[in-house]
Short mmCIF file of C-alpha atoms and ligand atoms in Angstrom, two decimals:
data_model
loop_
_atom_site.label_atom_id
_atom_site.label_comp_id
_atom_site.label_asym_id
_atom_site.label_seq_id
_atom_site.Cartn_x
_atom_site.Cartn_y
_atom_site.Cartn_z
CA UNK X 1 -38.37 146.56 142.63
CA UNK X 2 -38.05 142.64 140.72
CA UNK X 3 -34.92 141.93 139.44
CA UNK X 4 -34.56 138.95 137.16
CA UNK X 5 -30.72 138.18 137.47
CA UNK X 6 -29.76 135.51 134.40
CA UNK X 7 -27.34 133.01 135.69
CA UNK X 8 -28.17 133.52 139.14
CA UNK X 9 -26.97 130.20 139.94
CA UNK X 10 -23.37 130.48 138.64
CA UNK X 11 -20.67 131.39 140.73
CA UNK X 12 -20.85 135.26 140.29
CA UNK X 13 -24.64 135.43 139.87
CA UNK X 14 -24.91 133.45 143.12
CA UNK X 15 -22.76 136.06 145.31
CA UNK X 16 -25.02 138.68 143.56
CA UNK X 17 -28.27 136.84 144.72
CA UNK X 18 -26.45 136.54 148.37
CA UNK X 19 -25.38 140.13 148.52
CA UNK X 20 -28.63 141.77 146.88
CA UNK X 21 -30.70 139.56 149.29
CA UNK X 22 -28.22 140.57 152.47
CA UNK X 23 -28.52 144.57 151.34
CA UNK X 24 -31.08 145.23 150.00
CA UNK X 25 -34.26 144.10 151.41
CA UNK X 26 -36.41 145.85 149.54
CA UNK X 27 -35.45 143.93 146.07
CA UNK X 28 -37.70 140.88 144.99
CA UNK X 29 -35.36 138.45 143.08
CA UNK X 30 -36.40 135.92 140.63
CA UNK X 31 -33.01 134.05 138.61
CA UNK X 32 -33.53 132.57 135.28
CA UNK X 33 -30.84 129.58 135.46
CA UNK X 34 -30.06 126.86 132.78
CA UNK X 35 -28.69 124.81 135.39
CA UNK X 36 -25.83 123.59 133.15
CA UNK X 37 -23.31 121.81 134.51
CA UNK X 38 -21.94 125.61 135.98
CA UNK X 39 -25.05 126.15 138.04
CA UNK X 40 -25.67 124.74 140.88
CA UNK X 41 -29.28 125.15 143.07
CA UNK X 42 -26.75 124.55 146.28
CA UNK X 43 -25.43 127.92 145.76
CA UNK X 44 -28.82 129.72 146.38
CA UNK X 45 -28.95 127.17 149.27
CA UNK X 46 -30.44 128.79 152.60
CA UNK X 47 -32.15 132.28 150.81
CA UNK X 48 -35.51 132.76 151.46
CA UNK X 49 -37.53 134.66 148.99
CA UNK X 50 -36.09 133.77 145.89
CA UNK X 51 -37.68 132.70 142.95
CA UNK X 52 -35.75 129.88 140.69
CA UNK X 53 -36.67 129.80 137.26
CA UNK X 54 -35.06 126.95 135.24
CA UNK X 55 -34.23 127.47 131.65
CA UNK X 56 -32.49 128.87 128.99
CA UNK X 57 -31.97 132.35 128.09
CA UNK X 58 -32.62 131.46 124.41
CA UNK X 59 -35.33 130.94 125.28
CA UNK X 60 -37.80 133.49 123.85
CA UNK X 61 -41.41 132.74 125.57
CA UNK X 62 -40.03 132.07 128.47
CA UNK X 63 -37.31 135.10 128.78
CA UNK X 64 -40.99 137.53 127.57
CA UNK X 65 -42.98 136.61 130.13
CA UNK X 66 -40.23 136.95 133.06
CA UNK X 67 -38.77 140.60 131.45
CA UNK X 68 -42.34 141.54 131.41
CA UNK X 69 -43.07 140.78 135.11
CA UNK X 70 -39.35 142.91 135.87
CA UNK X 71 -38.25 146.38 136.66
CA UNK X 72 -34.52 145.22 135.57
CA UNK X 73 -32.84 142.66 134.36
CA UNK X 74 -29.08 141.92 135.33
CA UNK X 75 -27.29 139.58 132.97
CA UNK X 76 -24.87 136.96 133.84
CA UNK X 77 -26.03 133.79 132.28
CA UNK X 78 -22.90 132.61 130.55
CA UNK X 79 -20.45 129.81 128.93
CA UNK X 80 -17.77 130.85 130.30
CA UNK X 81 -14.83 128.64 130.60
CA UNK X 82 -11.99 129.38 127.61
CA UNK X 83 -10.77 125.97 127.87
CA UNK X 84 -14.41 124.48 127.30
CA UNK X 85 -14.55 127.20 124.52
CA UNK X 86 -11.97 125.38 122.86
CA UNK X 87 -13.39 121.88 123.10
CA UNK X 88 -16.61 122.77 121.54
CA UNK X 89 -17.87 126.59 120.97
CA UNK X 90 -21.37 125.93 119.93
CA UNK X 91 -23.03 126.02 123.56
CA UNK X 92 -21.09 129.47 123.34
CA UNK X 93 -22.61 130.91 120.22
CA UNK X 94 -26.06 129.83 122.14
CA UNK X 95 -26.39 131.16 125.11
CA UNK X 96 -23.61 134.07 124.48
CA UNK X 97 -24.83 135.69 121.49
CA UNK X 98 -28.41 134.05 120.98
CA UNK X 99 -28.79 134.44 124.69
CA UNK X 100 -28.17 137.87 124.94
CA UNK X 101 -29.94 138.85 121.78
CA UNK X 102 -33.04 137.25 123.37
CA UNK X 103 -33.08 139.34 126.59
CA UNK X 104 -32.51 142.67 124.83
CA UNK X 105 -35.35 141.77 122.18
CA UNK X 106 -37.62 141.62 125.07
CA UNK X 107 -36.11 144.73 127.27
CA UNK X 108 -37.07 146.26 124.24
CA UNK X 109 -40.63 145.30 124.50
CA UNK X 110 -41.06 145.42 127.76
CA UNK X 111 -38.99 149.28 128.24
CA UNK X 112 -37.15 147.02 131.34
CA UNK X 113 -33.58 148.63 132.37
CA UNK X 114 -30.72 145.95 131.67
CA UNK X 115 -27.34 145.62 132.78
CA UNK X 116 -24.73 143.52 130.64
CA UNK X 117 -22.03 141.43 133.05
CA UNK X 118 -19.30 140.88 130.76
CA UNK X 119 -15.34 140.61 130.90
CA UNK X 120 -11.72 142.79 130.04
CA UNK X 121 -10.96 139.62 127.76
CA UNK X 122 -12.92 141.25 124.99
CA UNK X 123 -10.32 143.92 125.14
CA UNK X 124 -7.72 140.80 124.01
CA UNK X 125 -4.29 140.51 125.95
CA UNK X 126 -1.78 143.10 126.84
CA UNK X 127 2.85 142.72 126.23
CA UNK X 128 4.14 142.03 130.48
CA UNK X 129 5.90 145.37 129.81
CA UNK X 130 3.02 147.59 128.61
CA UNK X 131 2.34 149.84 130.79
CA UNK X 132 -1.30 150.54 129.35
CA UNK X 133 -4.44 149.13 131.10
CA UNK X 134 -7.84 148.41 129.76
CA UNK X 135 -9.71 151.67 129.11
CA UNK X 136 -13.72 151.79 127.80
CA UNK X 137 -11.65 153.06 124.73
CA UNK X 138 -9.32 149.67 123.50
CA UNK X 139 -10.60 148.56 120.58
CA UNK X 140 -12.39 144.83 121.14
CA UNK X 141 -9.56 142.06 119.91
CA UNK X 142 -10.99 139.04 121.48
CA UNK X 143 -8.81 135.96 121.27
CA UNK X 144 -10.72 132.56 121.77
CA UNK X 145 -14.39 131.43 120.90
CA UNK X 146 -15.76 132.69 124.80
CA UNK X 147 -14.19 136.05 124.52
CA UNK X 148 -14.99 136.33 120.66
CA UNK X 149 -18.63 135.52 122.10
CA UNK X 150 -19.27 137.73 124.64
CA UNK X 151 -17.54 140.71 122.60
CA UNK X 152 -20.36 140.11 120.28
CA UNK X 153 -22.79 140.09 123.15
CA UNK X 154 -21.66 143.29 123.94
CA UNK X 155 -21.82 144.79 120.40
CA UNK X 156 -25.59 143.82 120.36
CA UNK X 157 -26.06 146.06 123.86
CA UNK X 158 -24.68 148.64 121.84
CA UNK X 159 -26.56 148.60 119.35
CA UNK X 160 -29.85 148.00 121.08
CA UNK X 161 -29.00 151.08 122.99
CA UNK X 162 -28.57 153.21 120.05
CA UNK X 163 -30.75 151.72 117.30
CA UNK X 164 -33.78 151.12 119.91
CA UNK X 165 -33.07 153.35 122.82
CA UNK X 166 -33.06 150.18 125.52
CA UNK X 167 -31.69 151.76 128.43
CA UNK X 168 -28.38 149.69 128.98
CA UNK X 169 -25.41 149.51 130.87
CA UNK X 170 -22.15 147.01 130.31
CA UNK X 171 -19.56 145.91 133.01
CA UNK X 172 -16.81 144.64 131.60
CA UNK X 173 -14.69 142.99 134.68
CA UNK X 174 -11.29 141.05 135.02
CA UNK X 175 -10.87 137.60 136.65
CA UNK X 176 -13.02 137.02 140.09
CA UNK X 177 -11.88 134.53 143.00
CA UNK X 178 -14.42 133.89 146.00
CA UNK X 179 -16.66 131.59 147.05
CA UNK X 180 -19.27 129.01 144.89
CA UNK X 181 -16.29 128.78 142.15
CA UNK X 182 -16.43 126.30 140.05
CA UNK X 183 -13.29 123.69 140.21
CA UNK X 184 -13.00 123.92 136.64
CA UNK X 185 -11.46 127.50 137.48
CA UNK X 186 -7.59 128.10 138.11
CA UNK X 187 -8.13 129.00 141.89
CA UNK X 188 -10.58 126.81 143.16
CA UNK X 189 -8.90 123.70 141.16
CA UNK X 190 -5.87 124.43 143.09
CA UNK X 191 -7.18 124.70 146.04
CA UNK X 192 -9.19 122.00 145.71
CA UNK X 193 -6.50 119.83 144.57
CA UNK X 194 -3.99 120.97 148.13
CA UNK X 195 -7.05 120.14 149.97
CA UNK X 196 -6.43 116.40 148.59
CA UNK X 197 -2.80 116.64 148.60
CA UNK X 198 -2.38 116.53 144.79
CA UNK X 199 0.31 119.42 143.13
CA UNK X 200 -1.18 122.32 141.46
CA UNK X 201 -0.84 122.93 137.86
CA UNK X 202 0.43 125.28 136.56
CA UNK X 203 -0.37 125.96 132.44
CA UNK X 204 3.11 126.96 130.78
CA UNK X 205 5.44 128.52 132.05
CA UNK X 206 3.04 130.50 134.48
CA UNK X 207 3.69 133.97 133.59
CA UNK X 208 0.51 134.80 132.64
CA UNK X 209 -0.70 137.31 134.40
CA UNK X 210 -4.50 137.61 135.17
CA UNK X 211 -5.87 141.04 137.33
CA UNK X 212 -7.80 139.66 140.34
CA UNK X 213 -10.66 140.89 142.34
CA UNK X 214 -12.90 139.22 144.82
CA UNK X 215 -16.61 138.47 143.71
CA UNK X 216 -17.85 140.92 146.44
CA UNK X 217 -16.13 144.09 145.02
CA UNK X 218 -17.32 143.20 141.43
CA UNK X 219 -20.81 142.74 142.33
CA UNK X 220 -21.15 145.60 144.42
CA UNK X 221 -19.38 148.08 141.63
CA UNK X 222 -22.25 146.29 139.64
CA UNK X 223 -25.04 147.75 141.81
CA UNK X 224 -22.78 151.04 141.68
CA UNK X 225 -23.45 151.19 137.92
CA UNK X 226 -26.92 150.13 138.18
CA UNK X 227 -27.78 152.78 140.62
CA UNK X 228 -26.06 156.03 139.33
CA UNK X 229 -23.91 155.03 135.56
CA UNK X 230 -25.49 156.54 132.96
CA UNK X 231 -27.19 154.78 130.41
CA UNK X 232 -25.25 153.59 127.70
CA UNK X 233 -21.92 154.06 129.19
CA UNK X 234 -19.19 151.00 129.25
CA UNK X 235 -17.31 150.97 132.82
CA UNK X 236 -14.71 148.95 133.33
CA UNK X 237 -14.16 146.58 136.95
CA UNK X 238 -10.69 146.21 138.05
CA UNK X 239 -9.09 146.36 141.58
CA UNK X 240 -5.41 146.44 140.46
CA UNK X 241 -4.79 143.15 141.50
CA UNK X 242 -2.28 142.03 139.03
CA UNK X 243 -0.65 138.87 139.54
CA UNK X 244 0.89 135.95 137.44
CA UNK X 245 0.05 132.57 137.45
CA UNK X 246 2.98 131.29 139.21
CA UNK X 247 2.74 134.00 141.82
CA UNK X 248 -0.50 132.60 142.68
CA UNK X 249 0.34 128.97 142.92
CA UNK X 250 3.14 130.25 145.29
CA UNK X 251 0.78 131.85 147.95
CA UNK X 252 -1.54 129.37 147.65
CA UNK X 253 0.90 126.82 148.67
CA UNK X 254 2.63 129.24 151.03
CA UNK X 255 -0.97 128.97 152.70
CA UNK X 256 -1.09 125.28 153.07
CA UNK X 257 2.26 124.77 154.27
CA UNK X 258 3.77 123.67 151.28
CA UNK X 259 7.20 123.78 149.32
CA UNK X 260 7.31 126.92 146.82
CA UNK X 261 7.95 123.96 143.89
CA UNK X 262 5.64 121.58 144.87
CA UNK X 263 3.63 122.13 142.03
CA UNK X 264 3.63 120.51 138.06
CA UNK X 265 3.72 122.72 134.56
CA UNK X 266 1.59 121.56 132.23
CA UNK X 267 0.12 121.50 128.77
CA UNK X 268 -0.08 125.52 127.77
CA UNK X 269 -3.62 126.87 126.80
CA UNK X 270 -3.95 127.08 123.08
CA UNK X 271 -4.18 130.90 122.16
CA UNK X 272 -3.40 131.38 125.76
CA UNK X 273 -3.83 135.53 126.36
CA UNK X 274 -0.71 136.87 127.96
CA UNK X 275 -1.65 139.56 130.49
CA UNK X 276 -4.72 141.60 131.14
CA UNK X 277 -4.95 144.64 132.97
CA UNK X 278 -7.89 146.97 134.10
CA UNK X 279 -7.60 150.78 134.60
CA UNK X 280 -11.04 151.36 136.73
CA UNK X 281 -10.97 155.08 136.98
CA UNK X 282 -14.03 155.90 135.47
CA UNK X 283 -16.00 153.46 137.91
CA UNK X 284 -13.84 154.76 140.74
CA UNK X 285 -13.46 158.41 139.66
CA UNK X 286 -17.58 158.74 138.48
CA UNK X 287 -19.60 156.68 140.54
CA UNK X 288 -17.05 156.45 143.71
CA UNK X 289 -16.69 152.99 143.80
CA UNK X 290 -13.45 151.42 145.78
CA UNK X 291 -12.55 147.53 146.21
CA UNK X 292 -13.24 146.54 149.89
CA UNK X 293 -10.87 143.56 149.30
CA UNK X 294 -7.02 144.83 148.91
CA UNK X 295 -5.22 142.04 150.27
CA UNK X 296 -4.96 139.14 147.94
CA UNK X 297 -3.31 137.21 150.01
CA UNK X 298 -6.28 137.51 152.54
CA UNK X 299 -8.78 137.09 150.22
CA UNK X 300 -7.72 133.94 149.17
CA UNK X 301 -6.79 132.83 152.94
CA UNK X 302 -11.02 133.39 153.59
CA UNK X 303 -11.52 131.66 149.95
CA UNK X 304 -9.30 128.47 150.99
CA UNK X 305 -11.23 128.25 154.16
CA UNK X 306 -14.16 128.36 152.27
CA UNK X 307 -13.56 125.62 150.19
CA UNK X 308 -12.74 123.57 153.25
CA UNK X 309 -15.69 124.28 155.25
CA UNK X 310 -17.82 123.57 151.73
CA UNK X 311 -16.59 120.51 150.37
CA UNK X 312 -20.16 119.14 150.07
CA UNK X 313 -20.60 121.79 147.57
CA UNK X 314 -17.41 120.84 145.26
CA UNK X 315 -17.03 117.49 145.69
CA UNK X 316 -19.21 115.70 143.26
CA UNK X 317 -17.36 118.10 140.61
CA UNK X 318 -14.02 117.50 141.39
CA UNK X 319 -13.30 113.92 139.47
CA UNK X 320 -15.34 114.75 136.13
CA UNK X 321 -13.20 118.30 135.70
CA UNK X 322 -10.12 116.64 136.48
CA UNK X 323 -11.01 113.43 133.94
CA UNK X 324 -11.57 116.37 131.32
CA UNK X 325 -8.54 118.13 132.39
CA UNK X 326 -6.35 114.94 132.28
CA UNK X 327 -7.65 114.34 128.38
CA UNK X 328 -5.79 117.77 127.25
CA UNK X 329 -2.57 116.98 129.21
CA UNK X 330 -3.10 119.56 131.73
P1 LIG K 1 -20.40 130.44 135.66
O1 LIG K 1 -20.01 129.55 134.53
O2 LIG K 1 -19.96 130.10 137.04
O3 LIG K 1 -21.99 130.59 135.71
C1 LIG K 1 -22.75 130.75 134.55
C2 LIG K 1 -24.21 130.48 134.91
O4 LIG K 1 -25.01 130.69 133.73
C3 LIG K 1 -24.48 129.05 135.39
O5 LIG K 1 -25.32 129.05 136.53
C4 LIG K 1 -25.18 128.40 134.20
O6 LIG K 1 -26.09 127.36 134.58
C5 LIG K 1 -25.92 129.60 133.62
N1 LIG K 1 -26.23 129.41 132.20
C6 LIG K 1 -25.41 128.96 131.21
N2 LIG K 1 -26.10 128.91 130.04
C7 LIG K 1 -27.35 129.38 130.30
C8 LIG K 1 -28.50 129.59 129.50
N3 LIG K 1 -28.52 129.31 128.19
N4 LIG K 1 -29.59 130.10 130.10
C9 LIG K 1 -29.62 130.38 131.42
N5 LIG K 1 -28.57 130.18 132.23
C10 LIG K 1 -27.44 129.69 131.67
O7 LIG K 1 -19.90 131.88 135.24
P2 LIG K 1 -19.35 133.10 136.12
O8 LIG K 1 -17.90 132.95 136.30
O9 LIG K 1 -20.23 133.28 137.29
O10 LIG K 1 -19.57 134.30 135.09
C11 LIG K 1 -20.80 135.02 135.09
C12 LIG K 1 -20.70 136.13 134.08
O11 LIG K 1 -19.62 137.00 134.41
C13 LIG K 1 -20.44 135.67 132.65
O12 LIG K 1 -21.19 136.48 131.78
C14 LIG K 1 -18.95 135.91 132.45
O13 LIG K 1 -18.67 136.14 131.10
C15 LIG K 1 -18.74 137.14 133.29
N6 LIG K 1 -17.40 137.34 133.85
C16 LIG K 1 -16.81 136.35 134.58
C17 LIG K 1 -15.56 136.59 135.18
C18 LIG K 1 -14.87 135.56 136.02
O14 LIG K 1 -13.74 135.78 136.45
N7 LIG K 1 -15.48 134.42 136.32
C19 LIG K 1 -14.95 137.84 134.99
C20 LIG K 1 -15.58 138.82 134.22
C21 LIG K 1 -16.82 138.56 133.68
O1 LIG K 2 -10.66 137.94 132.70
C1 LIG K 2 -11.97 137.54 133.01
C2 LIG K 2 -12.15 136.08 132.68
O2 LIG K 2 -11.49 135.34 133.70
C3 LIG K 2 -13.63 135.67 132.59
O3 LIG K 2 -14.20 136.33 131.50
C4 LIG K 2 -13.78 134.16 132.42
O4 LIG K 2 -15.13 133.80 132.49
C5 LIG K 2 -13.03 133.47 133.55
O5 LIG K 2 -13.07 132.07 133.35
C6 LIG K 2 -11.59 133.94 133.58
O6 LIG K 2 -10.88 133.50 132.40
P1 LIG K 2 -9.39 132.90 132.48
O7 LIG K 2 -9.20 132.05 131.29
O8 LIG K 2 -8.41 133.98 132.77
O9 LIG K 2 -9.56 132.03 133.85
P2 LIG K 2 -9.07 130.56 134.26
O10 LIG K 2 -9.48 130.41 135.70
O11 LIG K 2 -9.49 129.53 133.31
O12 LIG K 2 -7.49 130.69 134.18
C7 LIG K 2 -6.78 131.72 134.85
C8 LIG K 2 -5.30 131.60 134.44
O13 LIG K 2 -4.76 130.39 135.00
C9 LIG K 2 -5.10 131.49 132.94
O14 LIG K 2 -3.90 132.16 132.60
C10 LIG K 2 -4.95 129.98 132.70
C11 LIG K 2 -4.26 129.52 133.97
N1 LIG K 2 -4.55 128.14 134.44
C12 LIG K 2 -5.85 127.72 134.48
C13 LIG K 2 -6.16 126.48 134.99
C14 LIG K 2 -7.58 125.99 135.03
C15 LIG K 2 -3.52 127.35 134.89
O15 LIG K 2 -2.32 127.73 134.87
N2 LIG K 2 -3.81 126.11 135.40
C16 LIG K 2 -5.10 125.63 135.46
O16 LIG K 2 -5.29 124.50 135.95
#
């Protein structure tokens, strides 16, 4: 089987590369990678066997003659940072919507299976106190120009699916931590900034709450769906691993030996979404699926250890995001 995996050099697509290429020997990869400033060839550093394809998924020649040569296509190529969203939302109308409306055009074609990675932010935010999750059935209410984007991605899956019969699946998954992060995100820029003794900040008040899982139990609920979902179907990625912002600064600087207030509020997030919350059942209850990774507070012990055993990797990032970062008062 060749797999062309779309933002393969991204911090989720890269762990997918990593664990497809670790399990399952028998898959040829090739990624299709922009190589914007959220891709990174060192994360694909070490795996033999892959194919890197640089470019965009917009676009069209290119993204026909690499479908054509695939047996499935798994879709991760992204903008996806809300903040950047906010700055400018153009690159997101690109690659989000034009992006994805390129692949499935050539699916189409080509009669290639395709799987859609995409997030519970479409779903908008939730009240603290409600005590509904995310289902498949929430009506999309997407808040800020990435979410509005990739809610629209996922509307044109739909549609291929039942206009065109392209056999499709979508994931839509809450927030990942892990390794190959980029230190634009909340966790890695905290730990990133501990690791250089500078306070974490901390948007708001920090109540916030986001529902974690580790990279590693998203992508392999991902091959989960790709192997057995049916076609079509929506399944939702969660690992009931809500926490709020605050709560999440405090472990983080429980783990390095810090005070519980040795960290700074900040400039809130414009439009900033409240809570989300992901009720997995149908992944778990359907295709058996069950987080390996239940212990936040270990996952993010073997995260913090591997940003301190990888600083060569984050480094030459770390003084541009925090320049940017610095402009909006946060
Ligand atoms: P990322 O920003 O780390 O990586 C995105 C990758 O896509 C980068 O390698 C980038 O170079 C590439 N890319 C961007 N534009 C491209 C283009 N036009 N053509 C080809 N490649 C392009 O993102 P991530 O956090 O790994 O997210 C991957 C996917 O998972 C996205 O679709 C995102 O919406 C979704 N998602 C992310 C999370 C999360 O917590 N990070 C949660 C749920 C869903
Ligand atoms: O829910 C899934 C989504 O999770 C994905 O679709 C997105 O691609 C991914 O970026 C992530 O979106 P968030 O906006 O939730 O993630 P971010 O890491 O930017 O922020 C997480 C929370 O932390 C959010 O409430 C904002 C807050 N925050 C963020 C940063 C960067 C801070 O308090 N301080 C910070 O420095």
């Amino acid at each position: 089987m060749r797999v062309l995996i779309t933002g393969g050099a991204g911090f989720i697509g890269a762990n997918f590369v990593r664990q497809t290429v670790r399990e399952r020997p028998g898959v040829a990869v090739t990624v299709l990678d922009a190589l914007t400033y959220a891709g990174d060839r060192a994360s694909l550093a070490g795996l033999e066997g892959v194919e890197l394809v640089v470019g965009s998924v917009a676009d069209a020649e290119l993204v026909d003659r690499l479908v054509a040569g695939s047996d499935l296509v798994v879709h991760f190529a992204a903008e996806s940072h809300n903040d950047n969203s906010l700055n400018d939302p153009s690159p997101f109308v690109q690659t989000n919507l034009v992006g994805t409306y390129t692949l499935l055009e050539a699916v189409r074609r080509h009669g290639v299976r395709f799987h859609h990675i995409s997030t519970d932010e479409v779903y908008g935010d939730l009240e603290l106190d409600d005590p509904a999750k995310f289902t498949d059935r929430t009506p999309y209410n997407p808040s800020s120009p990435y979410s509005s984007t990739k809610a629209g991605s996922d509307l044109l899956v739909r549609a291929w699916v039942r206009s065109f019969g392209v056999e499709a699946t979508i994931s839509n998954c809450s927030n990942n931590y892990g390794p190959y992060q980029h230190v634009e995100k909340f966790i890695p820029r905290q730990i990133t900034n501990l690791i250089d003794g500078v306070r974490p900040r901390l948007y708001g008040a920090g109540l916030n709450v986001r529902d974690w899982i580790h990279v590693e139990d998203h992508n392999a609920a991902v091959w989960a769906i790709i192997d057995s979902g049916r076609i079509g179907e929506t399944y939702l990625i969660g690992a009931d691993g809500e926490k709020n912002n605050l709560e999440v600064v405090q472990t983080l600087l429980e783990v390095f030996g810090r005070d519980a207030g040795d960290f700074d509020h900040v400039a809130d997030r414009p439009g900033h979404d409240l809570r989300y919350a992901i009720d997995a059942s149908k992944l778990r209850e359907e295709l058996g699926w069950e987080p390996r990774f239940t212990d936040f507070r270990s996952g993010l012990e073997t995260t913090v250890d591997w940003y301190r055993d990888n600083e060569a990797w984050w480094r030459p990032r770390k003084a541009a995001v925090e320049t940017k970062y610095a402009a909006t008062g946060q």
